[in-house]
Structures are given as structure tokens and as C-alpha cells.
Amino acid sequence: MTFSSNERFDSASDVPAEERPVNERKALSVSAALNIAKSIISENAFHIVGEVSELNQKPGYKAVYFTIKDENSALPCLMWMNRYKSAGVPLRLGARVEVVGKFTIFTPKGRMNFDVSSLKLAGEGDLRAQVAKRALMLKNEGLMDPARKRSVVAYPATIGLVTSPRGAAVHDVLRTLRRRYPLVKILFAGVPVEGKQAAADLISGLETVIRAGAEEVLLVRGGGSLEDIMPFNDEALARFIAQSPVPIITGIGHEPDTSIADMVADVRASTPTAAAEAVSPSRFELLEALDSFGARMSQVFLHRIERSINYVNAFENRPLFRDAHYLYANDLQWLDHTQARLEGALGRFGEADKVKLEGVGLRLTSALPHMITSQLQSLD
């Protein structure tokens, strides 16, 4: 700490001012006194825990202003917006937080604040340790093995959605699906996404939409603190996701942490909107796919028509189609040959019969007088 010479020494004496009685020291200006106090109190960093009792966070502000308290005292705090966003811990009234920073004085108003450099929820370290231990156990069992995970359905007819009925997540997903893939049927299960019973409610919601016929399911929620997303670190929920008969896609908007549900899910997206995009082909992609399919079908049909034309032309060039007699010429020749054979046979049979008849006639002629004479004699 440095003082100017006219503040440390009296002009008539070489005795330092701070060693003389207060009433004999030279008076400081308000600004000088506050600057001295500011330089003294800002030298050391402090680690403080307390409950958020006031919160002022407005659009356009460069900092977040809040107050933490315990049973006896309250401390006004500020945290610059870039630090606050990096911390990833949304403040809310009643939350117990741990802050690290330095005291500072806003000299124009003479107000003391605690300038927060880092922020986390109180007890968050224990929660992280629990989550890490559980995640390692499930990983060793193979629940996070990429080979186990399934791909999303290319063109699903029915998609399940499990999230809170209130909040931005459900609206973000529905808006995205209607814009990109309006033909899909959505089965919605509205359940609590935080609290002690939330994990059981999430499992129940998943069971409901799967039983109703969902081909794949979106499990989503908006941002929140580590404590808020603890239901998504539940062991029973993780095992249900791993054993689900249909793909489950998570979109849990909490960065930089990744929940166990994210690790086990078939597909993990960073936000509910990104999850909806992951399961829905866009309208433009569908049109492109249809155009491509139509072009391929046209090529197939044209190829088949061309083959049919070539096939007909090949038959047309055969002798059978150039001269119809070619079809039955052999049969006609066979008929002519058969007719000639029949006529020859009939001719031969006729000559033989004529000779026989003439012989019979001669015999009758010679025998007739004798037969008449015999008959006359018998009459006498």
C-alpha cells in the first residue's frame, strides 16, 4: 500500500502521520479515504458460503447483482456477466451457494460489494463425486458401450416426448418438429423433471410413450444447476434407457456437465432443439429424397421399357413374324403327304374289290341255271 508524501507526513514534522494522534493528522478527502479502504480490502480473496436472498438480473446489465446471507448478516455481491455465464449455475432465490472473490468499494456511492470471480452450488462437490462414481460403475457394466447403442429411425411415423409440460423445452421441441417434419405423430408424456420423485416419473413417462407405440423417444429438459438435473443421473433411469426397446435421444440443456442419462442414451444432443433436429429429417431433405427417388424410378422404368422394346423387336425379326406360313408350313406338307398316301391306298383297295366282284359275278352266272333247275325239280 502506497501513500502520497503529503498524506503520510506533515510538512512541519518528519513523524509519520499514522504515528501521531488522529486529531493531529491531515484530513483525507472522501475519495482518498475510500480509495485507501478499497486498496486494503481488495488485497485478499475470500471463500464464502450463503443463501441467495436477493437477485437482480436484467437484460442489458453487465453484471448480475445478488445478496447472500446467513442467520446474522447479509452481503451484497456482483458477478460480471461473462463470469456468470461461464459458471453455468443459474442463480435462484433460496439457493445455497459458494462464492470466491474479493471485497471492493464502489467509490461514487461509497458502497461495499463482494466481487465474485467463481460460483457454485454449496455441496456441489459431493454431488459431482457421487455422479462420477455411479457413472464409472455403469460404464464398467457396458451401459455406455457405443456398440450397444442404436441409430435413430430414418423416417419415424411416431415420436415420443417426455419432459415437463411447463417451460421452454416442450415448446422448442414441438416447434422444431412441426417446422421440419410436420407429418410425424407425437406422443407426449408431461412429467416433473426435477425433485426427489422426478426420476421415477421420468421412467413412467418413458414407459407410457413406448407402450403407446413410439418408434423413438426424446427425453429432454431445459438448463439448470447440477442439483436440478440430478434426476437424470439416477441409476434406475440409466438402466431403463439402456434396456429400452426403442432408441432414446436426450437433450438436457446443461453445460458443461453431461448427465448419466446422456452417457447411456442412444443419441445425445446438447439442447432440446438439437435433440428434435436429430430425429427429424427436414422438409427440404424429404423433398430432395423424393426427387432423388423419383429420378431413380424414372431410370428404372425407362430401362425396363427399353428392354421390352428390344425384346419385341427381336421377335419381330424372326421368320415366324415375317412369314406366317413359316408357322405351319411343315404341317401343311405333312397333310399333303398323308393325303397322297390315303388316295394311293384307296385306289389299291378299289382295284382288288373290283376283281373280287367280277369273280363272284361269273360264279353266280354259271351257277344260276343249275340252281333254277334244282328248284323246279323240287317242285315236281
GROMACS .gro file of C-alpha atoms in nm:
model
  380
    1MET     CA    1   0.000   0.000   0.000
    2THR     CA    2   0.144   0.337  -0.102
    3PHE     CA    3   0.055   0.683   0.023
    4SER     CA    4   0.149   1.016  -0.127
    5SER     CA    5   0.403   1.220   0.073
    6ASN     CA    6   0.157   1.490   0.167
    7GLU     CA    7  -0.076   1.222   0.311
    8ARG     CA    8   0.189   1.031   0.511
    9PHE     CA    9   0.397   1.325   0.655
   10ASP     CA   10   0.310   1.660   0.799
   11SER     CA   11   0.500   1.941   0.631
   12ALA     CA   12   0.632   2.066   0.970
   13SER     CA   13   0.747   1.729   1.103
   14ASP     CA   14   0.919   1.414   0.989
   15VAL     CA   15   0.696   1.194   1.213
   16PRO     CA   16   0.474   0.965   1.002
   17ALA     CA   17   0.111   1.077   1.014
   18GLU     CA   18  -0.023   0.737   1.124
   19GLU     CA   19   0.201   0.752   1.435
   20ARG     CA   20   0.057   1.082   1.552
   21PRO     CA   21  -0.279   1.125   1.727
   22VAL     CA   22  -0.575   1.109   1.487
   23ASN     CA   23  -0.678   1.466   1.553
   24GLU     CA   24  -0.330   1.583   1.454
   25ARG     CA   25  -0.326   1.402   1.121
   26LYS     CA   26  -0.411   1.577   0.797
   27ALA     CA   27  -0.772   1.515   0.695
   28LEU     CA   28  -0.831   1.300   0.387
   29SER     CA   29  -1.081   1.366   0.116
   30VAL     CA   30  -1.372   1.123   0.087
   31SER     CA   31  -1.232   0.989  -0.238
   32ALA     CA   32  -0.888   0.940  -0.091
   33ALA     CA   33  -1.025   0.763   0.215
   34LEU     CA   34  -1.242   0.531   0.004
   35ASN     CA   35  -0.955   0.456  -0.232
   36ILE     CA   36  -0.733   0.367   0.064
   37ALA     CA   37  -1.005   0.142   0.207
   38LYS     CA   38  -1.064  -0.015  -0.136
   39SER     CA   39  -0.696  -0.094  -0.181
   40ILE     CA   40  -0.679  -0.252   0.164
   41ILE     CA   41  -0.988  -0.475   0.144
   42SER     CA   42  -0.928  -0.588  -0.215
   43GLU     CA   43  -0.589  -0.740  -0.138
   44ASN     CA   44  -0.721  -1.077  -0.022
   45ALA     CA   45  -0.962  -1.330  -0.177
   46PHE     CA   46  -1.230  -1.497   0.034
   47HIS     CA   47  -1.432  -1.818   0.001
   48ILE     CA   48  -1.784  -1.757   0.137
   49VAL     CA   49  -2.099  -1.969   0.161
   50GLY     CA   50  -2.451  -1.830   0.200
   51GLU     CA   51  -2.810  -1.835   0.082
   52VAL     CA   52  -2.927  -1.618  -0.207
   53SER     CA   53  -3.181  -1.374  -0.062
   54GLU     CA   54  -3.199  -1.109  -0.336
   55LEU     CA   55  -3.139  -1.134  -0.709
   56ASN     CA   56  -3.129  -0.865  -0.975
   57GLN     CA   57  -3.061  -0.997  -1.323
   58LYS     CA   58  -3.196  -0.781  -1.603
   59PRO     CA   59  -3.134  -0.789  -1.980
   60GLY     CA   60  -2.864  -0.544  -2.078
   61TYR     CA   61  -2.691  -0.546  -1.740
   62LYS     CA   62  -2.316  -0.601  -1.747
   63ALA     CA   63  -2.328  -0.786  -1.416
   64VAL     CA   64  -2.562  -0.994  -1.201
   65TYR     CA   65  -2.638  -0.841  -0.863
   66PHE     CA   66  -2.742  -1.059  -0.569
   67THR     CA   67  -2.723  -1.083  -0.193
   68ILE     CA   68  -2.617  -1.382   0.014
   69LYS     CA   69  -2.693  -1.415   0.382
   70ASP     CA   70  -2.668  -1.634   0.688
   71GLU     CA   71  -2.856  -1.617   1.018
   72ASN     CA   72  -2.695  -1.287   1.122
   73SER     CA   73  -2.561  -1.097   0.822
   74ALA     CA   74  -2.613  -1.018   0.455
   75LEU     CA   75  -2.352  -0.949   0.188
   76PRO     CA   76  -2.425  -0.769  -0.141
   77CYS     CA   77  -2.247  -0.934  -0.435
   78LEU     CA   78  -2.192  -0.875  -0.802
   79MET     CA   79  -2.064  -1.105  -1.073
   80TRP     CA   80  -1.969  -0.984  -1.419
   81MET     CA   81  -2.186  -1.138  -1.688
   82ASN     CA   82  -1.907  -1.322  -1.871
   83ARG     CA   83  -1.802  -1.493  -1.547
   84TYR     CA   84  -2.162  -1.573  -1.458
   85LYS     CA   85  -2.230  -1.741  -1.792
   86SER     CA   86  -1.906  -1.939  -1.769
   87ALA     CA   87  -2.001  -2.068  -1.425
   88GLY     CA   88  -2.311  -2.237  -1.568
   89VAL     CA   89  -2.504  -2.206  -1.240
   90PRO     CA   90  -2.835  -2.022  -1.274
   91LEU     CA   91  -2.896  -1.831  -0.952
   92ARG     CA   92  -3.232  -1.853  -0.780
   93LEU     CA   93  -3.370  -1.727  -0.452
   94GLY     CA   94  -3.312  -1.966  -0.164
   95ALA     CA   95  -3.021  -2.150  -0.325
   96ARG     CA   96  -2.713  -2.211  -0.110
   97VAL     CA   97  -2.404  -2.106  -0.300
   98GLU     CA   98  -2.030  -2.094  -0.254
   99VAL     CA   99  -1.861  -1.785  -0.394
  100VAL     CA  100  -1.497  -1.688  -0.430
  101GLY     CA  101  -1.393  -1.327  -0.477
  102LYS     CA  102  -1.273  -1.005  -0.322
  103PHE     CA  103  -1.434  -0.717  -0.138
  104THR     CA  104  -1.447  -0.393  -0.331
  105ILE     CA  105  -1.593  -0.049  -0.285
  106PHE     CA  106  -1.798   0.140  -0.540
  107THR     CA  107  -1.643   0.474  -0.458
  108PRO     CA  108  -1.901   0.706  -0.625
  109LYS     CA  109  -2.162   0.575  -0.380
  110GLY     CA  110  -1.935   0.453  -0.103
  111ARG     CA  111  -2.092   0.108  -0.118
  112MET     CA  112  -1.910  -0.213  -0.048
  113ASN     CA  113  -1.973  -0.519  -0.263
  114PHE     CA  114  -1.825  -0.864  -0.293
  115ASP     CA  115  -1.687  -0.905  -0.646
  116VAL     CA  116  -1.747  -1.275  -0.728
  117SER     CA  117  -1.496  -1.449  -0.953
  118SER     CA  118  -1.637  -1.802  -0.928
  119LEU     CA  119  -1.968  -1.950  -0.822
  120LYS     CA  120  -2.107  -2.296  -0.750
  121LEU     CA  121  -2.385  -2.451  -0.551
  122ALA     CA  122  -2.295  -2.541  -0.195
  123GLY     CA  123  -2.226  -2.912  -0.164
  124GLU     CA  124  -2.187  -2.946  -0.542
  125GLY     CA  125  -1.853  -3.118  -0.498
  126ASP     CA  126  -2.017  -3.406  -0.311
  127LEU     CA  127  -2.282  -3.437  -0.583
  128ARG     CA  128  -2.018  -3.449  -0.855
  129ALA     CA  129  -1.831  -3.721  -0.670
  130GLN     CA  130  -2.149  -3.928  -0.638
  131VAL     CA  131  -2.229  -3.886  -1.007
  132ALA     CA  132  -1.875  -3.975  -1.114
  133LYS     CA  133  -1.875  -4.292  -0.901
  134ARG     CA  134  -2.213  -4.403  -1.038
  135ALA     CA  135  -2.113  -4.327  -1.396
  136LEU     CA  136  -1.795  -4.535  -1.362
  137MET     CA  137  -1.991  -4.830  -1.225
  138LEU     CA  138  -2.241  -4.822  -1.513
  139LYS     CA  139  -1.963  -4.777  -1.767
  140ASN     CA  140  -1.786  -5.087  -1.635
  141GLU     CA  141  -2.112  -5.279  -1.682
  142GLY     CA  142  -2.117  -5.181  -2.050
  143LEU     CA  143  -2.417  -4.946  -2.043
  144MET     CA  144  -2.221  -4.676  -2.222
  145ASP     CA  145  -2.066  -4.904  -2.485
  146PRO     CA  146  -2.115  -4.744  -2.831
  147ALA     CA  147  -2.171  -5.090  -2.982
  148ARG     CA  148  -2.483  -5.128  -2.768
  149LYS     CA  149  -2.640  -4.805  -2.886
  150ARG     CA  150  -2.893  -4.787  -3.169
  151SER     CA  151  -2.928  -4.541  -3.454
  152VAL     CA  152  -3.228  -4.313  -3.485
  153VAL     CA  153  -3.511  -4.416  -3.716
  154ALA     CA  154  -3.469  -4.253  -4.058
  155TYR     CA  155  -3.834  -4.160  -4.114
  156PRO     CA  156  -4.030  -4.228  -3.794
  157ALA     CA  157  -4.408  -4.218  -3.805
  158THR     CA  158  -4.441  -4.172  -3.426
  159ILE     CA  159  -4.205  -3.998  -3.183
  160GLY     CA  160  -4.240  -3.996  -2.804
  161LEU     CA  161  -4.163  -3.683  -2.600
  162VAL     CA  162  -4.101  -3.693  -2.225
  163THR     CA  163  -4.042  -3.364  -2.045
  164SER     CA  164  -4.208  -3.107  -1.823
  165PRO     CA  165  -4.539  -2.974  -1.957
  166ARG     CA  166  -4.422  -2.630  -1.848
  167GLY     CA  167  -4.114  -2.446  -1.958
  168ALA     CA  168  -3.944  -2.373  -2.285
  169ALA     CA  169  -3.822  -2.727  -2.365
  170VAL     CA  170  -4.158  -2.870  -2.472
  171HIS     CA  171  -4.232  -2.569  -2.691
  172ASP     CA  172  -3.887  -2.576  -2.851
  173VAL     CA  173  -3.926  -2.943  -2.944
  174LEU     CA  174  -4.280  -2.912  -3.078
  175ARG     CA  175  -4.194  -2.604  -3.280
  176THR     CA  176  -3.889  -2.775  -3.431
  177LEU     CA  177  -4.078  -3.094  -3.522
  178ARG     CA  178  -4.366  -2.902  -3.679
  179ARG     CA  179  -4.126  -2.697  -3.885
  180ARG     CA  180  -3.901  -2.980  -4.001
  181TYR     CA  181  -4.122  -3.290  -4.000
  182PRO     CA  182  -4.493  -3.198  -3.980
  183LEU     CA  183  -4.614  -3.548  -4.078
  184VAL     CA  184  -4.490  -3.714  -3.758
  185LYS     CA  185  -4.727  -3.814  -3.477
  186ILE     CA  186  -4.609  -3.700  -3.132
  187LEU     CA  187  -4.689  -3.893  -2.813
  188PHE     CA  188  -4.634  -3.657  -2.519
  189ALA     CA  189  -4.588  -3.752  -2.153
  190GLY     CA  190  -4.569  -3.445  -1.929
  191VAL     CA  191  -4.379  -3.523  -1.607
  192PRO     CA  192  -4.176  -3.336  -1.343
  193VAL     CA  193  -3.809  -3.314  -1.438
  194GLU     CA  194  -3.664  -3.217  -1.100
  195GLY     CA  195  -3.724  -3.313  -0.740
  196LYS     CA  196  -3.694  -3.633  -0.539
  197GLN     CA  197  -3.963  -3.823  -0.732
  198ALA     CA  198  -3.865  -3.694  -1.076
  199ALA     CA  199  -3.656  -3.997  -1.175
  200ALA     CA  200  -3.947  -4.236  -1.114
  201ASP     CA  201  -4.178  -4.000  -1.304
  202LEU     CA  202  -3.937  -3.990  -1.598
  203ILE     CA  203  -3.929  -4.371  -1.613
  204SER     CA  204  -4.309  -4.381  -1.601
  205GLY     CA  205  -4.330  -4.129  -1.885
  206LEU     CA  206  -4.090  -4.333  -2.098
  207GLU     CA  207  -4.291  -4.650  -2.035
  208THR     CA  208  -4.613  -4.472  -2.132
  209VAL     CA  209  -4.500  -4.344  -2.472
  210ILE     CA  210  -4.317  -4.667  -2.561
  211ARG     CA  211  -4.624  -4.873  -2.476
  212ALA     CA  212  -4.834  -4.637  -2.691
  213GLY     CA  213  -4.621  -4.713  -2.997
  214ALA     CA  214  -4.339  -4.457  -3.011
  215GLU     CA  215  -4.064  -4.566  -3.251
  216GLU     CA  216  -3.811  -4.350  -3.064
  217VAL     CA  217  -3.830  -4.115  -2.765
  218LEU     CA  218  -3.700  -3.767  -2.686
  219LEU     CA  219  -3.605  -3.722  -2.318
  220VAL     CA  220  -3.537  -3.351  -2.269
  221ARG     CA  221  -3.529  -3.059  -2.027
  222GLY     CA  222  -3.400  -2.704  -2.026
  223GLY     CA  223  -3.094  -2.577  -1.843
  224GLY     CA  224  -3.043  -2.598  -1.472
  225SER     CA  225  -2.792  -2.646  -1.195
  226LEU     CA  226  -2.626  -2.976  -1.115
  227GLU     CA  227  -2.876  -3.021  -0.835
  228ASP     CA  228  -3.164  -2.957  -1.076
  229ILE     CA  229  -3.054  -3.226  -1.321
  230MET     CA  230  -2.978  -3.491  -1.057
  231PRO     CA  231  -3.286  -3.698  -1.159
  232PHE     CA  232  -3.110  -3.755  -1.493
  233ASN     CA  233  -2.818  -3.905  -1.300
  234ASP     CA  234  -3.043  -4.167  -1.142
  235GLU     CA  235  -2.924  -4.529  -1.173
  236ALA     CA  236  -3.270  -4.677  -1.234
  237LEU     CA  237  -3.335  -4.428  -1.514
  238ALA     CA  238  -2.999  -4.511  -1.673
  239ARG     CA  239  -3.075  -4.883  -1.668
  240PHE     CA  240  -3.419  -4.827  -1.820
  241ILE     CA  241  -3.269  -4.622  -2.103
  242ALA     CA  242  -3.011  -4.894  -2.173
  243GLN     CA  243  -3.278  -5.166  -2.182
  244SER     CA  244  -3.536  -4.966  -2.378
  245PRO     CA  245  -3.678  -5.148  -2.684
  246VAL     CA  246  -3.661  -4.827  -2.887
  247PRO     CA  247  -3.389  -4.561  -2.927
  248ILE     CA  248  -3.387  -4.283  -2.667
  249ILE     CA  249  -3.243  -3.942  -2.753
  250THR     CA  250  -3.156  -3.698  -2.474
  251GLY     CA  251  -3.144  -3.321  -2.493
  252ILE     CA  252  -3.057  -3.189  -2.148
  253GLY     CA  253  -2.951  -2.827  -2.168
  254HIS     CA  254  -2.685  -2.827  -1.900
  255GLU     CA  255  -2.330  -2.738  -1.993
  256PRO     CA  256  -2.052  -2.816  -1.929
  257ASP     CA  257  -2.175  -3.118  -1.729
  258THR     CA  258  -2.300  -3.432  -1.900
  259SER     CA  259  -2.563  -3.635  -1.717
  260ILE     CA  260  -2.555  -4.014  -1.686
  261ALA     CA  261  -2.873  -4.026  -1.895
  262ASP     CA  262  -2.676  -3.851  -2.172
  263MET     CA  263  -2.396  -4.105  -2.144
  264VAL     CA  264  -2.631  -4.405  -2.168
  265ALA     CA  265  -2.870  -4.265  -2.430
  266ASP     CA  266  -2.853  -4.391  -2.787
  267VAL     CA  267  -2.804  -4.034  -2.911
  268ARG     CA  268  -2.711  -3.731  -2.702
  269ALA     CA  269  -2.786  -3.371  -2.805
  270SER     CA  270  -2.685  -3.056  -2.620
  271THR     CA  271  -3.031  -2.895  -2.615
  272PRO     CA  272  -3.397  -2.996  -2.662
  273THR     CA  273  -3.399  -2.823  -3.002
  274ALA     CA  274  -3.089  -3.013  -3.114
  275ALA     CA  275  -3.249  -3.339  -2.998
  276ALA     CA  276  -3.561  -3.267  -3.206
  277GLU     CA  277  -3.344  -3.194  -3.508
  278ALA     CA  278  -3.156  -3.522  -3.459
  279VAL     CA  279  -3.473  -3.732  -3.501
  280SER     CA  280  -3.649  -3.532  -3.772
  281PRO     CA  281  -3.548  -3.511  -4.136
  282SER     CA  282  -3.617  -3.159  -4.256
  283ARG     CA  283  -3.888  -3.085  -4.509
  284PHE     CA  284  -3.620  -2.988  -4.760
  285GLU     CA  285  -3.433  -3.313  -4.703
  286LEU     CA  286  -3.756  -3.504  -4.765
  287LEU     CA  287  -3.819  -3.316  -5.089
  288GLU     CA  288  -3.464  -3.385  -5.203
  289ALA     CA  289  -3.504  -3.752  -5.114
  290LEU     CA  290  -3.833  -3.771  -5.306
  291ASP     CA  291  -3.678  -3.602  -5.609
  292SER     CA  292  -3.387  -3.843  -5.599
  293PHE     CA  293  -3.621  -4.139  -5.561
  294GLY     CA  294  -3.836  -4.016  -5.850
  295ALA     CA  295  -3.531  -3.980  -6.072
  296ARG     CA  296  -3.416  -4.334  -5.988
  297MET     CA  297  -3.765  -4.473  -6.054
  298SER     CA  298  -3.778  -4.296  -6.390
  299GLN     CA  299  -3.445  -4.451  -6.486
  300VAL     CA  300  -3.568  -4.796  -6.383
  301PHE     CA  301  -3.892  -4.764  -6.581
  302LEU     CA  302  -3.713  -4.628  -6.888
  303HIS     CA  303  -3.467  -4.915  -6.873
  304ARG     CA  304  -3.748  -5.168  -6.850
  305ILE     CA  305  -3.938  -5.008  -7.138
  306GLU     CA  306  -3.623  -5.010  -7.350
  307ARG     CA  307  -3.568  -5.378  -7.272
  308SER     CA  308  -3.929  -5.456  -7.367
  309ILE     CA  309  -3.893  -5.271  -7.698
  310ASN     CA  310  -3.573  -5.460  -7.778
  311TYR     CA  311  -3.746  -5.786  -7.687
  312VAL     CA  312  -4.039  -5.714  -7.922
  313ASN     CA  313  -3.802  -5.608  -8.199
  314ALA     CA  314  -3.611  -5.933  -8.163
  315PHE     CA  315  -3.932  -6.134  -8.211
  316GLU     CA  316  -4.040  -5.915  -8.499
  317ASN     CA  317  -3.724  -6.001  -8.689
  318ARG     CA  318  -3.775  -6.376  -8.658
  319PRO     CA  319  -3.900  -6.570  -8.973
  320LEU     CA  320  -4.218  -6.661  -8.790
  321PHE     CA  321  -4.331  -6.298  -8.780
  322ARG     CA  322  -4.205  -6.208  -9.129
  323ASP     CA  323  -4.398  -6.500  -9.300
  324ALA     CA  324  -4.700  -6.651  -9.127
  325HIS     CA  325  -4.671  -6.974  -9.340
  326TYR     CA  326  -4.349  -7.040  -9.153
  327LEU     CA  327  -4.562  -7.124  -8.852
  328TYR     CA  328  -4.749  -7.420  -9.017
  329ALA     CA  329  -4.552  -7.500  -9.336
  330ASN     CA  330  -4.432  -7.834  -9.202
  331ASP     CA  331  -4.784  -7.929  -9.102
  332LEU     CA  332  -4.917  -7.847  -9.449
  333GLN     CA  333  -4.651  -8.064  -9.607
  334TRP     CA  334  -4.735  -8.347  -9.371
  335LEU     CA  335  -5.105  -8.316  -9.460
  336ASP     CA  336  -5.026  -8.324  -9.834
  337HIS     CA  337  -4.811  -8.632  -9.788
  338THR     CA  338  -5.076  -8.806  -9.578
  339GLN     CA  339  -5.348  -8.723  -9.833
  340ALA     CA  340  -5.141  -8.873 -10.114
  341ARG     CA  341  -5.082  -9.188  -9.914
  342LEU     CA  342  -5.455  -9.220  -9.839
  343GLU     CA  343  -5.552  -9.173 -10.201
  344GLY     CA  344  -5.299  -9.435 -10.310
  345ALA     CA  345  -5.425  -9.679 -10.052
  346LEU     CA  346  -5.789  -9.624 -10.151
  347GLY     CA  347  -5.700  -9.679 -10.516
  348ARG     CA  348  -5.534 -10.009 -10.441
  349PHE     CA  349  -5.825 -10.121 -10.227
  350GLY     CA  350  -6.076 -10.037 -10.508
  351GLU     CA  351  -5.899 -10.246 -10.778
  352ALA     CA  352  -5.885 -10.551 -10.556
  353ASP     CA  353  -6.255 -10.527 -10.475
  354LYS     CA  354  -6.343 -10.496 -10.846
  355VAL     CA  355  -6.161 -10.819 -10.931
  356LYS     CA  356  -6.332 -10.994 -10.643
  357LEU     CA  357  -6.676 -10.871 -10.754
  358GLU     CA  358  -6.620 -10.981 -11.112
  359GLY     CA  359  -6.520 -11.329 -10.992
  360VAL     CA  360  -6.832 -11.351 -10.779
  361GLY     CA  361  -7.045 -11.243 -11.074
  362LEU     CA  362  -6.901 -11.507 -11.304
  363ARG     CA  363  -6.956 -11.775 -11.047
  364LEU     CA  364  -7.315 -11.661 -10.994
  365THR     CA  365  -7.379 -11.656 -11.367
  366SER     CA  366  -7.255 -12.008 -11.416
  367ALA     CA  367  -7.434 -12.145 -11.113
  368LEU     CA  368  -7.767 -11.975 -11.170
  369PRO     CA  369  -7.914 -12.220 -11.434
  370HIS     CA  370  -7.825 -12.514 -11.219
  371MET     CA  371  -7.988 -12.353 -10.918
  372ILE     CA  372  -8.309 -12.287 -11.116
  373THR     CA  373  -8.326 -12.643 -11.246
  374SER     CA  374  -8.285 -12.780 -10.895
  375GLN     CA  375  -8.566 -12.564 -10.766
  376LEU     CA  376  -8.802 -12.673 -11.042
  377GLN     CA  377  -8.730 -13.035 -10.979
  378SER     CA  378  -8.806 -12.997 -10.617
  379LEU     CA  379  -9.141 -12.851 -10.703
  380ASP     CA  380  -9.237 -13.152 -10.914
   0.00000   0.00000   0.00000
